[in-house]
XYZ file of N, CA and C in Angstrom:
495
model
N 127.792 96.386 326.481
C 127.599 95.320 326.142
C 125.718 95.170 325.778
N 125.016 96.117 326.480
C 124.238 95.972 326.764
C 123.537 96.533 325.571
N 124.371 97.969 325.100
C 123.760 98.860 324.417
C 124.006 98.123 322.630
N 125.299 97.277 322.648
C 124.998 96.708 321.543
C 124.026 95.092 320.991
N 123.780 95.199 321.837
C 122.381 94.214 321.989
C 121.383 94.939 321.347
N 121.195 96.079 322.145
C 119.905 97.041 321.699
C 119.900 97.173 320.153
N 121.319 97.858 319.979
C 121.577 98.063 318.673
C 120.953 96.979 317.684
N 121.787 95.605 318.138
C 121.644 94.361 317.200
C 119.602 94.179 317.155
N 119.572 94.350 318.639
C 118.214 94.209 318.158
C 117.359 94.779 317.171
N 117.545 96.166 317.367
C 116.751 97.058 316.621
C 117.453 97.019 315.210
N 118.691 96.825 314.991
C 118.987 96.696 313.578
C 118.243 95.529 312.901
N 117.949 94.253 313.570
C 117.104 93.327 312.625
C 115.694 93.459 312.682
N 114.865 94.546 313.587
C 113.868 94.607 313.961
C 113.846 95.497 312.510
N 114.555 96.529 312.354
C 114.321 97.432 310.736
C 114.489 96.455 309.849
N 115.315 95.749 309.847
C 115.574 94.961 308.759
C 114.315 93.914 308.450
N 114.102 93.437 308.817
C 112.587 92.369 308.610
C 111.922 93.396 307.967
N 111.637 94.571 308.546
C 110.541 95.413 308.177
C 110.986 95.709 306.818
N 112.113 96.325 306.419
C 112.524 96.722 305.592
C 112.609 95.248 304.259
N 112.736 94.526 304.814
C 112.319 93.123 303.420
C 110.826 93.153 303.100
N 109.956 93.341 304.338
C 108.831 93.259 303.992
C 108.169 95.094 303.325
N 108.675 95.345 303.598
C 108.496 97.174 302.856
C 109.203 96.817 301.531
N 109.966 96.163 300.933
C 110.786 95.787 299.587
C 109.365 94.791 299.147
N 109.365 93.981 299.329
C 108.069 93.045 299.003
C 107.083 93.875 298.627
N 106.789 94.585 299.528
C 105.093 94.946 299.231
C 105.209 96.398 297.767
N 106.211 97.173 298.008
C 106.576 98.325 296.987
C 106.732 97.219 295.883
N 107.543 96.875 296.109
C 107.696 96.188 294.352
C 106.298 95.794 294.029
N 105.519 94.969 294.936
C 103.763 94.319 294.145
C 103.371 95.894 293.833
N 103.152 96.979 294.433
C 102.727 98.003 294.214
C 103.230 98.739 292.858
N 104.602 98.264 292.584
C 105.164 99.204 291.495
C 104.568 98.079 290.260
N 104.475 96.748 290.345
C 103.985 95.910 289.207
C 102.371 96.363 288.514
N 102.095 96.696 289.937
C 100.562 97.019 289.890
C 100.349 98.322 288.851
N 101.172 99.154 289.635
C 101.181 100.628 288.391
C 101.670 100.284 287.625
N 102.509 99.319 286.867
C 103.277 99.157 285.664
C 102.056 98.598 284.804
N 101.245 97.771 285.513
C 100.050 97.242 283.987
C 98.760 98.296 284.285
N 98.964 99.151 284.977
C 97.655 100.121 285.112
C 97.598 100.903 283.923
N 98.167 101.350 283.339
C 98.330 102.427 281.866
C 97.893 101.437 280.693
N 98.995 100.289 280.808
C 99.004 99.300 280.069
C 97.538 98.778 279.837
N 96.586 98.681 280.560
C 95.466 98.125 280.385
C 94.411 98.731 280.212
N 94.344 100.407 280.427
C 93.695 101.363 280.023
C 93.859 101.754 278.415
N 94.931 101.729 278.082
C 95.539 101.725 276.752
C 94.913 100.937 276.043
N 94.987 99.747 276.155
C 94.758 98.372 275.602
C 92.997 98.409 275.655
N 92.212 99.055 276.616
C 90.960 98.835 276.543
C 90.353 100.164 275.699
N 91.209 101.357 275.503
C 90.983 102.502 274.805
C 91.497 102.994 273.576
N 92.412 101.884 272.998
C 93.295 102.377 272.025
C 92.610 102.319 270.404
N 91.446 101.716 270.512
C 90.456 101.722 269.256
C 89.893 103.122 269.514
N 89.507 103.293 270.520
C 88.652 104.634 270.156
C 89.446 105.988 270.115
N 90.238 105.789 270.829
C 91.648 107.101 270.314
C 92.083 107.291 269.265
N 91.852 105.896 268.774
C 92.439 105.861 267.246
C 91.458 106.482 266.330
N 90.100 105.709 266.736
C 89.005 106.457 265.800
C 88.868 108.057 265.895
N 89.014 108.398 267.115
C 88.968 109.721 267.238
C 90.010 110.633 266.146
N 91.074 110.022 266.460
C 92.334 110.558 265.665
C 91.707 110.330 264.085
N 91.385 109.212 263.443
C 90.850 109.064 261.963
C 89.662 109.819 261.695
N 89.161 110.126 262.545
C 88.139 110.853 262.089
C 88.153 112.194 261.508
N 89.548 112.946 262.529
C 89.746 114.225 262.419
C 90.440 114.714 261.134
N 90.874 113.200 260.402
C 91.649 113.516 259.006
C 90.533 113.872 257.870
N 89.155 113.583 258.071
C 87.864 114.040 257.217
C 88.032 115.626 257.203
N 88.163 115.796 255.853
C 87.904 117.294 255.508
C 86.280 117.531 256.074
N 86.014 119.152 256.255
C 84.619 119.354 256.822
C 84.132 119.061 257.965
N 84.908 118.450 259.011
C 84.031 117.645 259.920
C 83.951 118.901 260.739
N 82.440 118.712 261.058
C 81.781 119.562 262.338
C 82.396 120.492 263.206
N 82.025 121.472 263.540
C 82.957 122.169 264.576
C 82.736 121.558 266.241
N 81.733 121.209 266.718
C 81.567 120.498 267.755
C 82.600 119.437 267.595
N 82.908 118.743 266.891
C 83.739 117.568 266.572
C 85.211 117.977 266.702
N 85.517 119.192 265.979
C 86.535 119.744 266.408
C 87.084 120.046 267.786
N 86.264 120.549 268.163
C 86.230 120.691 269.835
C 86.927 119.671 270.639
N 86.370 118.849 270.129
C 86.158 117.243 270.690
C 87.724 116.827 270.418
N 88.027 116.978 269.393
C 89.282 116.439 268.877
C 90.513 117.229 269.551
N 90.201 118.517 270.291
C 90.667 119.536 270.447
C 91.147 118.692 271.548
N 90.009 118.064 272.473
C 90.091 117.494 273.990
C 90.669 116.226 273.687
N 90.830 115.520 272.766
C 91.513 114.410 272.374
C 92.952 114.630 272.564
N 93.387 115.849 271.870
C 94.556 115.160 271.500
C 95.264 116.105 273.064
N 94.603 116.879 273.317
C 95.020 117.480 275.058
C 95.422 116.431 275.976
N 94.334 115.115 275.825
C 94.132 113.832 276.624
C 95.493 113.494 276.117
N 95.761 112.955 274.754
C 96.876 112.177 274.065
C 98.401 112.789 275.050
N 98.574 114.466 274.857
C 99.384 114.928 275.225
C 99.928 114.302 277.136
N 98.748 114.188 277.646
C 98.099 114.422 279.085
C 98.849 112.439 279.359
N 98.583 111.847 278.374
C 98.824 110.524 278.353
C 100.300 109.973 278.367
N 100.623 110.883 277.503
C 102.318 110.526 277.205
C 103.353 111.316 278.220
N 102.557 112.552 278.801
C 102.997 113.020 279.716
C 103.499 111.813 280.980
N 102.180 111.316 281.385
C 102.114 110.342 282.583
C 103.356 109.173 281.989
N 103.400 108.741 281.036
C 103.901 107.975 280.983
C 105.533 107.625 280.706
N 105.718 108.908 280.842
C 107.077 109.406 280.532
C 107.661 109.397 282.226
N 106.427 110.020 283.021
C 106.980 110.539 284.230
C 106.861 108.956 285.171
N 105.964 107.742 284.523
C 105.699 106.692 284.765
C 107.212 105.677 284.587
N 107.532 106.401 283.424
C 109.059 105.385 282.962
C 110.203 106.149 283.938
N 110.180 107.478 284.126
C 111.027 108.000 285.032
C 111.311 107.364 286.846
N 109.751 107.344 286.933
C 109.211 106.668 288.214
C 110.039 104.906 288.354
N 109.818 104.333 287.239
C 110.403 102.914 287.149
C 112.056 102.701 287.253
N 112.940 104.145 286.627
C 114.099 103.948 286.109
C 114.808 104.425 287.821
N 113.623 105.179 288.838
C 114.022 105.569 289.628
C 113.961 104.400 291.028
N 113.383 103.723 290.923
C 112.924 101.864 291.821
C 113.933 101.346 291.325
N 114.235 100.888 289.875
C 115.003 100.293 289.585
C 116.707 100.350 290.261
N 117.000 101.712 290.064
C 117.989 102.286 290.649
C 118.131 102.359 292.360
N 116.920 102.192 292.938
C 116.708 101.723 294.398
C 116.633 100.642 294.732
N 116.342 100.020 293.932
C 115.900 98.392 293.619
C 117.597 97.628 294.025
N 118.402 98.013 293.034
C 119.884 98.020 292.949
C 120.622 98.300 294.224
N 120.585 99.462 294.943
C 121.109 99.942 296.130
C 120.786 98.871 297.314
N 119.466 98.123 297.478
C 118.718 97.301 298.068
C 119.312 96.549 298.087
N 119.798 95.777 296.888
C 120.579 94.213 296.702
C 121.866 94.260 297.701
N 122.608 95.614 297.312
C 124.023 95.678 297.411
C 123.600 95.840 299.068
N 122.409 96.147 299.636
C 122.450 96.314 301.156
C 122.692 94.919 301.814
N 121.348 93.807 300.859
C 121.541 92.865 301.514
C 122.562 92.290 301.471
N 123.559 92.047 300.094
C 124.355 91.509 300.115
C 125.691 91.510 301.662
N 125.809 93.111 301.920
C 126.404 93.224 302.507
C 125.879 92.971 303.856
N 124.886 92.927 304.235
C 124.502 92.394 305.477
C 124.201 90.865 305.593
N 124.237 90.432 304.698
C 124.793 88.527 304.487
C 125.700 88.265 304.950
N 127.018 89.400 304.239
C 128.448 89.267 304.489
C 128.790 89.264 305.840
N 128.452 90.229 306.323
C 128.675 90.537 307.608
C 128.288 89.663 308.497
N 127.214 89.045 308.385
C 126.079 87.976 309.231
C 126.927 86.384 309.172
N 127.820 86.218 307.402
C 128.233 85.065 307.455
C 129.200 85.160 307.780
N 130.033 86.291 308.172
C 131.609 86.512 308.870
C 131.170 86.581 310.330
N 130.422 86.699 311.025
C 130.165 86.734 312.164
C 130.290 85.065 312.770
N 130.750 84.945 314.257
C 131.280 83.737 314.506
C 129.939 82.614 315.472
N 128.962 83.856 315.830
C 127.803 83.138 316.683
C 126.300 83.724 315.594
N 126.796 84.236 314.313
C 125.731 84.255 313.403
C 124.489 85.602 313.892
N 125.271 86.687 314.686
C 124.951 87.646 315.030
C 125.830 88.861 314.623
N 124.895 90.005 314.608
C 125.709 91.083 313.877
C 126.081 91.846 315.119
N 127.389 92.571 315.364
C 127.944 93.382 316.540
C 127.779 94.485 315.745
N 126.733 95.385 316.541
C 126.918 97.024 315.415
C 127.804 97.640 316.406
N 128.649 97.289 317.348
C 129.232 98.055 317.963
C 130.953 98.422 317.268
N 131.074 97.784 316.658
C 132.307 97.868 315.903
C 132.600 98.474 314.725
N 131.377 99.288 314.776
C 131.652 100.422 313.599
C 130.494 100.200 312.126
N 129.924 98.593 312.560
C 128.721 98.484 311.538
C 127.716 99.087 311.639
N 127.561 99.891 312.396
C 126.385 100.919 312.691
C 125.972 101.763 311.241
N 127.091 101.803 310.539
C 126.798 102.645 308.955
C 125.864 101.771 308.575
N 125.545 100.493 308.634
C 124.805 99.247 307.952
C 123.354 99.952 308.314
N 123.444 99.954 309.741
C 121.886 100.666 310.052
C 121.712 101.829 309.851
N 122.918 103.052 309.261
C 122.538 104.104 308.536
C 121.850 103.769 307.348
N 122.799 103.068 306.411
C 122.195 102.583 305.292
C 120.768 101.980 305.266
N 120.286 101.092 306.175
C 119.250 100.369 306.136
C 118.025 101.751 306.583
N 118.400 102.774 307.174
C 117.661 103.981 307.466
C 117.440 104.357 306.325
N 118.409 104.570 305.080
C 118.345 105.694 304.061
C 117.692 104.593 303.134
N 117.648 103.989 303.177
C 117.076 102.627 301.933
C 115.267 102.912 302.326
N 115.420 102.661 303.273
C 113.789 103.021 303.953
C 113.025 103.902 303.654
N 113.822 105.431 304.096
C 113.221 106.533 303.613
C 113.059 106.607 301.725
N 113.871 105.898 301.165
C 113.858 105.985 299.823
C 112.636 105.110 299.047
N 112.445 103.668 299.621
C 111.266 103.422 299.767
C 110.125 104.255 300.243
N 109.832 104.665 301.007
C 108.685 105.401 300.727
C 108.287 106.657 300.383
N 109.702 107.510 299.764
C 109.368 108.222 298.757
C 109.068 107.489 297.655
N 109.484 106.473 297.025
C 108.721 105.620 296.207
C 107.289 105.555 296.258
N 107.185 105.046 297.263
C 105.431 104.459 297.208
C 104.645 105.604 297.205
N 105.076 106.812 297.667
C 104.460 108.011 297.755
C 104.010 108.953 296.069
N 105.495 108.649 295.495
C 105.274 108.964 294.275
C 104.296 107.806 293.274
N 104.203 106.991 293.660
C 103.587 105.470 293.112
C 101.987 105.760 293.250
N 102.065 106.789 294.396
C 100.311 106.900 294.679
C 99.947 108.037 293.938
N 101.208 108.610 293.823
C 100.689 110.117 293.039
C 100.171 109.677 292.057
N 100.704 108.901 290.911
C 100.764 108.457 289.720
C 99.834 107.739 289.392
N 99.325 106.614 290.066
C 98.219 106.008 290.275
C 96.738 106.913 289.984
N 96.889 108.180 291.208
C 96.036 109.044 291.224
C 95.734 109.977 289.789
N 96.960 109.955 289.577
C 97.152 111.096 288.102
C 96.483 110.098 287.264
N 96.617 108.787 287.251
C 95.969 108.039 285.779
C 94.515 107.874 286.210
N 93.975 107.918 287.513
C 92.554 108.330 287.695
C 92.215 109.532 286.885
N 92.920 110.521 287.474
C 92.251 111.523 286.751
C 92.104 111.804 284.954
N 93.578 111.066 284.627
C 93.634 110.809 282.986
C 92.150 110.287 282.559
N 92.047 108.856 283.507
C 90.765 107.982 282.813
C 89.093 109.098 282.747
N 89.914 109.712 284.122
C 87.995 110.791 284.452
C 88.085 111.699 283.169
N 89.558 112.101 282.840
C 89.267 113.211 281.645
C 88.700 112.141 280.092
N 89.024 110.762 279.777
C 88.881 110.158 279.111
C 87.197 110.044 278.671
N 86.779 109.525 279.771
C 85.262 109.745 280.388
C 84.395 110.265 279.622
N 84.771 111.664 280.132
C 84.442 112.901 279.722
C 84.086 113.598 278.195
N 85.378 113.391 277.665
C 85.591 113.308 276.412
C 84.829 112.299 275.729
N 84.634 111.006 275.714
C 83.609 110.117 275.486
C 82.271 110.337 275.447
N 82.067 111.243 276.505
C 80.155 111.421 276.505
C 79.843 112.668 275.648
N 80.876 113.513 275.434
C 80.377 114.617 274.681
C 80.278 114.137 273.235
N 80.697 113.196 273.167
C 80.171 112.736 271.470
C 78.737 112.396 270.994
């Protein structure tokens, strides 16, 4: 019985940590989602101006080099957008798995007479599922951090491009 209590206690601790991690990562993902939008909103007119001036016949050679940099920058920005969308799809799929887990844990708790979960009766698979979900959340968090860093690099390149002018 002592082993069951230890497993149950460990499960509840992991469950509470999981709920907090979900909240934190969802908040981080919302912040990541708004970052590229803010950057584009802030710089769209300057990017459009560069691209519009490229249509002028006889542009100076220095402008052509700058335009090449702008085109490369726009391609990197598009690639970033694509990668971000992939991350959001991955996050949404993982969120669905988290919701399924939460429903299972609620059902298990509701079916328990004393409102506690006995993990000694084959319910330890729920703890395994919880562990896997937490690993997945951490992977998403790491990818989001890398995406934030990548956006910083893109913003830095834009600063270099606009200072060449």
